[in-house]
Amino acid sequence: MLTLQFVPYTEIEYLSSVGRIRKLLNITKENRIVLLQGRLRKEEETELIKATMEEIDKDFKGIELSVIYPDKKESDLFRKIKRNFVNMLLGDRQGLTIIGPASVVREIKKDPDKIQLLTEDDTKARKRRKS
Amino acid sequence: MANIFEKFIKTFFKNLFRRKKHIKLGLYGPPNAGKTTLANKICEDWLGESMGKVTNIPHETREIQIKEQISIKSGKKEISFNLVDTPGIATKIDYEDFMKFGLTATKAKKRAKEATKGVIDSIRWLDNMDTVVVVLDATKDPYSQVNITIIGNLEARKIPVLIVANKVDLKKAKIKKVQSAFPQYHVVGISAKYGNNIDEFYEGLFKVVG
């Protein structure tokens, strides 16, 4: 059974970068798939990868990570400035970040508009069908 | 005559005081994209020696490798750099994956531990780079979050980037897909293994370094 946990941006808004990463990793380590409203800062994404690497052991194999983000190509300059200003003040709440434990989520395939979560169960089922 | 003389003097002093560009050039990318193969190709072309071991097992490079004082020339242009080959960046490492390549459990666990440290080192070294070549496997999905995170971080640090779509010798390679994933960057399709389009790569490097 897959468990998805939605994390609204307000839950991480006032946390430090370390606090945000800790919170998201803790949920993932409980074998739940995180659906985070918005996205982490770019440096936080690399920090998340670093923290993940530090915690890999025989039970925790790492994470699968994907960010779905609305197309940045905005023709309206005013809207672009407004969005950047809001992001600066309130954080980037647009889009969706998906973080799954590697033991549950085998792969996240992403085309710009479509996202597919390939789970470990799917992989096993495919192998069974082939044999 | 006076004009020719003036031109000669200008060129003479320009060449005399031209600063040779010396930079730290990093090779970044996911595991098994061909970073060390490209590092070897660059070193063989300009130093006559290779740099690191290449195998088909992921995370072969688990420590930062540096080759100092490489100078490449194209016409009158010259850049001199220290080449930094980094371990592949990944979000997951499972020792059992290495066992599929015939490694014993002990060796696979050791490799996994070294690989996790390698990923951390690669990320730490991002701040030390002056220019980065992001090496992607053109046969794989370019939209992976690791690729996007690496390139996004380089962009945030204002580090010039050249994207290499490697393994164009393979039928499954799709350079256009890599180009459409990163339209704001110069993407060069090469085969580091066989040297296809390597001159185009060097030209791209000159353009990015400026």
CSV table of N, CA, C and O in Angstrom, one decimal, chain A residues 26-70:
chain,number,residue,atom,x,y,z
A,26,ASN,N,12.3,12.9,7.2
A,26,ASN,CA,11.7,12.1,8.3
A,26,ASN,C,10.5,11.4,7.7
A,26,ASN,O,10.2,10.2,8.0
A,27,ILE,N,9.7,12.2,7.0
A,27,ILE,CA,8.4,11.6,6.4
A,27,ILE,C,8.8,10.5,5.4
A,27,ILE,O,8.2,9.4,5.4
A,28,THR,N,9.8,10.8,4.6
A,28,THR,CA,10.2,9.8,3.6
A,28,THR,C,10.7,8.5,4.2
A,28,THR,O,10.5,7.4,3.7
A,29,LYS,N,11.5,8.7,5.3
A,29,LYS,CA,12.1,7.5,6.0
A,29,LYS,C,11.0,6.7,6.7
A,29,LYS,O,11.3,5.5,7.1
A,30,GLU,N,9.8,7.2,6.8
A,30,GLU,CA,8.6,6.4,7.3
A,30,GLU,C,7.9,5.7,6.2
A,30,GLU,O,6.7,5.3,6.3
A,31,ASN,N,8.6,5.6,5.0
A,31,ASN,CA,8.0,5.0,3.8
A,31,ASN,C,6.8,5.7,3.2
A,31,ASN,O,5.9,5.0,2.7
A,32,ARG,N,6.7,7.0,3.4
A,32,ARG,CA,5.6,7.7,2.8
A,32,ARG,C,6.1,8.6,1.7
A,32,ARG,O,7.3,9.0,1.7
A,33,ILE,N,5.3,8.8,0.7
A,33,ILE,CA,5.6,9.7,-0.4
A,33,ILE,C,5.2,11.1,-0.1
A,33,ILE,O,4.0,11.3,0.2
A,34,VAL,N,6.1,12.0,-0.1
A,34,VAL,CA,5.8,13.4,0.2
A,34,VAL,C,5.3,14.2,-1.0
A,34,VAL,O,5.9,14.1,-2.1
A,35,LEU,N,4.1,14.9,-0.9
A,35,LEU,CA,3.7,15.8,-1.9
A,35,LEU,C,3.7,17.2,-1.3
A,35,LEU,O,2.9,17.6,-0.5
A,36,LEU,N,4.8,17.9,-1.6
A,36,LEU,CA,5.0,19.2,-1.0
A,36,LEU,C,4.5,20.3,-1.9
A,36,LEU,O,4.8,20.3,-3.1
A,37,GLN,N,3.6,21.1,-1.4
A,37,GLN,CA,3.1,22.3,-2.1
A,37,GLN,C,4.3,23.2,-2.4
A,37,GLN,O,5.0,23.6,-1.5
A,38,GLY,N,4.6,23.6,-3.7
A,38,GLY,CA,5.7,24.5,-4.0
A,38,GLY,C,7.0,23.7,-4.1
A,38,GLY,O,7.0,22.5,-4.3
A,39,ARG,N,8.1,24.4,-4.0
A,39,ARG,CA,9.4,23.8,-4.1
A,39,ARG,C,10.4,24.4,-3.1
A,39,ARG,O,10.2,25.5,-2.6
A,40,LEU,N,11.4,23.6,-2.9
A,40,LEU,CA,12.5,24.1,-2.1
A,40,LEU,C,13.4,25.0,-2.9
A,40,LEU,O,13.3,25.0,-4.1
A,41,ARG,N,14.2,25.8,-2.2
A,41,ARG,CA,15.2,26.6,-2.9
A,41,ARG,C,16.2,25.7,-3.6
A,41,ARG,O,16.4,24.6,-3.1
A,42,LYS,N,16.8,26.2,-4.6
A,42,LYS,CA,17.8,25.4,-5.4
A,42,LYS,C,18.9,24.8,-4.5
A,42,LYS,O,19.3,23.6,-4.6
A,43,GLU,N,19.4,25.6,-3.6
A,43,GLU,CA,20.5,25.2,-2.7
A,43,GLU,C,19.9,24.1,-1.7
A,43,GLU,O,20.6,23.2,-1.3
A,44,GLU,N,18.6,24.3,-1.3
A,44,GLU,CA,18.0,23.3,-0.4
A,44,GLU,C,17.9,21.9,-1.1
A,44,GLU,O,18.0,20.9,-0.4
A,45,GLU,N,17.6,22.0,-2.4
A,45,GLU,CA,17.5,20.7,-3.1
A,45,GLU,C,18.8,19.9,-3.0
A,45,GLU,O,18.9,18.7,-2.8
A,46,THR,N,20.0,20.6,-3.2
A,46,THR,CA,21.3,19.9,-3.1
A,46,THR,C,21.6,19.5,-1.7
A,46,THR,O,22.1,18.5,-1.4
A,47,GLU,N,21.1,20.4,-0.7
A,47,GLU,CA,21.3,20.0,0.7
A,47,GLU,C,20.5,18.7,1.0
A,47,GLU,O,20.9,17.9,1.8
A,48,LEU,N,19.3,18.6,0.4
A,48,LEU,CA,18.5,17.4,0.6
A,48,LEU,C,19.2,16.2,0.1
A,48,LEU,O,19.2,15.2,0.7
A,49,ILE,N,19.8,16.3,-1.1
A,49,ILE,CA,20.6,15.2,-1.6
A,49,ILE,C,21.8,14.8,-0.7
A,49,ILE,O,22.0,13.7,-0.4
A,50,LYS,N,22.5,15.9,-0.2
A,50,LYS,CA,23.6,15.6,0.7
A,50,LYS,C,23.1,14.9,2.0
A,50,LYS,O,23.7,13.9,2.4
A,51,ALA,N,22.0,15.5,2.6
A,51,ALA,CA,21.5,14.9,3.8
A,51,ALA,C,21.1,13.4,3.6
A,51,ALA,O,21.3,12.5,4.4
A,52,THR,N,20.5,13.2,2.4
A,52,THR,CA,20.0,11.8,2.0
A,52,THR,C,21.2,10.9,2.0
A,52,THR,O,21.2,9.8,2.5
A,53,MET,N,22.3,11.3,1.3
A,53,MET,CA,23.5,10.5,1.2
A,53,MET,C,24.1,10.2,2.6
A,53,MET,O,24.6,9.1,2.8
A,54,GLU,N,24.0,11.2,3.5
A,54,GLU,CA,24.6,10.9,4.8
A,54,GLU,C,23.8,9.9,5.6
A,54,GLU,O,24.3,9.3,6.5
A,55,GLU,N,22.5,9.7,5.2
A,55,GLU,CA,21.7,8.8,6.0
A,55,GLU,C,21.5,7.4,5.4
A,55,GLU,O,20.8,6.6,5.9
A,56,ILE,N,22.1,7.2,4.2
A,56,ILE,CA,21.9,5.9,3.6
A,56,ILE,C,22.5,4.8,4.4
A,56,ILE,O,23.6,4.9,4.9
A,57,ASP,N,21.7,3.8,4.6
A,57,ASP,CA,22.2,2.6,5.4
A,57,ASP,C,21.5,1.3,4.8
A,57,ASP,O,20.9,1.4,3.7
A,58,LYS,N,21.5,0.3,5.6
A,58,LYS,CA,20.9,-1.0,5.0
A,58,LYS,C,19.4,-0.9,4.8
A,58,LYS,O,18.8,-1.6,4.0
A,59,ASP,N,18.8,0.0,5.6
A,59,ASP,CA,17.3,0.1,5.5
A,59,ASP,C,16.9,1.2,4.5
A,59,ASP,O,15.9,1.2,3.9
A,60,PHE,N,17.6,2.3,4.6
A,60,PHE,CA,17.3,3.5,3.8
A,60,PHE,C,18.2,3.6,2.6
A,60,PHE,O,19.4,3.8,2.7
A,61,LYS,N,17.6,3.5,1.4
A,61,LYS,CA,18.5,3.4,0.2
A,61,LYS,C,18.5,4.8,-0.6
A,61,LYS,O,19.1,4.9,-1.6
A,62,GLY,N,17.8,5.8,0.0
A,62,GLY,CA,17.8,7.1,-0.7
A,62,GLY,C,16.4,7.5,-1.1
A,62,GLY,O,15.4,6.9,-0.7
A,63,ILE,N,16.4,8.5,-2.0
A,63,ILE,CA,15.1,9.0,-2.4
A,63,ILE,C,14.9,9.1,-3.9
A,63,ILE,O,15.9,9.1,-4.6
A,64,GLU,N,13.7,9.3,-4.3
A,64,GLU,CA,13.4,9.7,-5.7
A,64,GLU,C,12.8,11.1,-5.6
A,64,GLU,O,11.9,11.3,-4.7
A,65,LEU,N,13.2,12.0,-6.4
A,65,LEU,CA,12.8,13.4,-6.2
A,65,LEU,C,12.4,13.9,-7.6
A,65,LEU,O,13.0,13.6,-8.6
A,66,SER,N,11.3,14.7,-7.5
A,66,SER,CA,10.8,15.3,-8.8
A,66,SER,C,10.1,16.6,-8.5
A,66,SER,O,9.3,16.7,-7.5
A,67,VAL,N,10.3,17.6,-9.3
A,67,VAL,CA,9.5,18.9,-9.1
A,67,VAL,C,8.8,19.2,-10.4
A,67,VAL,O,9.3,19.2,-11.4
A,68,ILE,N,7.5,19.4,-10.2
A,68,ILE,CA,6.6,19.8,-11.3
A,68,ILE,C,6.5,21.3,-11.1
A,68,ILE,O,6.0,21.8,-10.1
A,69,TYR,N,6.8,22.0,-12.2
A,69,TYR,CA,6.8,23.5,-12.0
A,69,TYR,C,6.1,24.1,-13.3
A,69,TYR,O,6.3,23.6,-14.4
A,70,PRO,N,5.2,25.1,-13.0
A,70,PRO,CA,4.6,25.7,-14.2
A,70,PRO,C,5.6,26.3,-15.2
A,70,PRO,O,6.7,26.7,-14.7
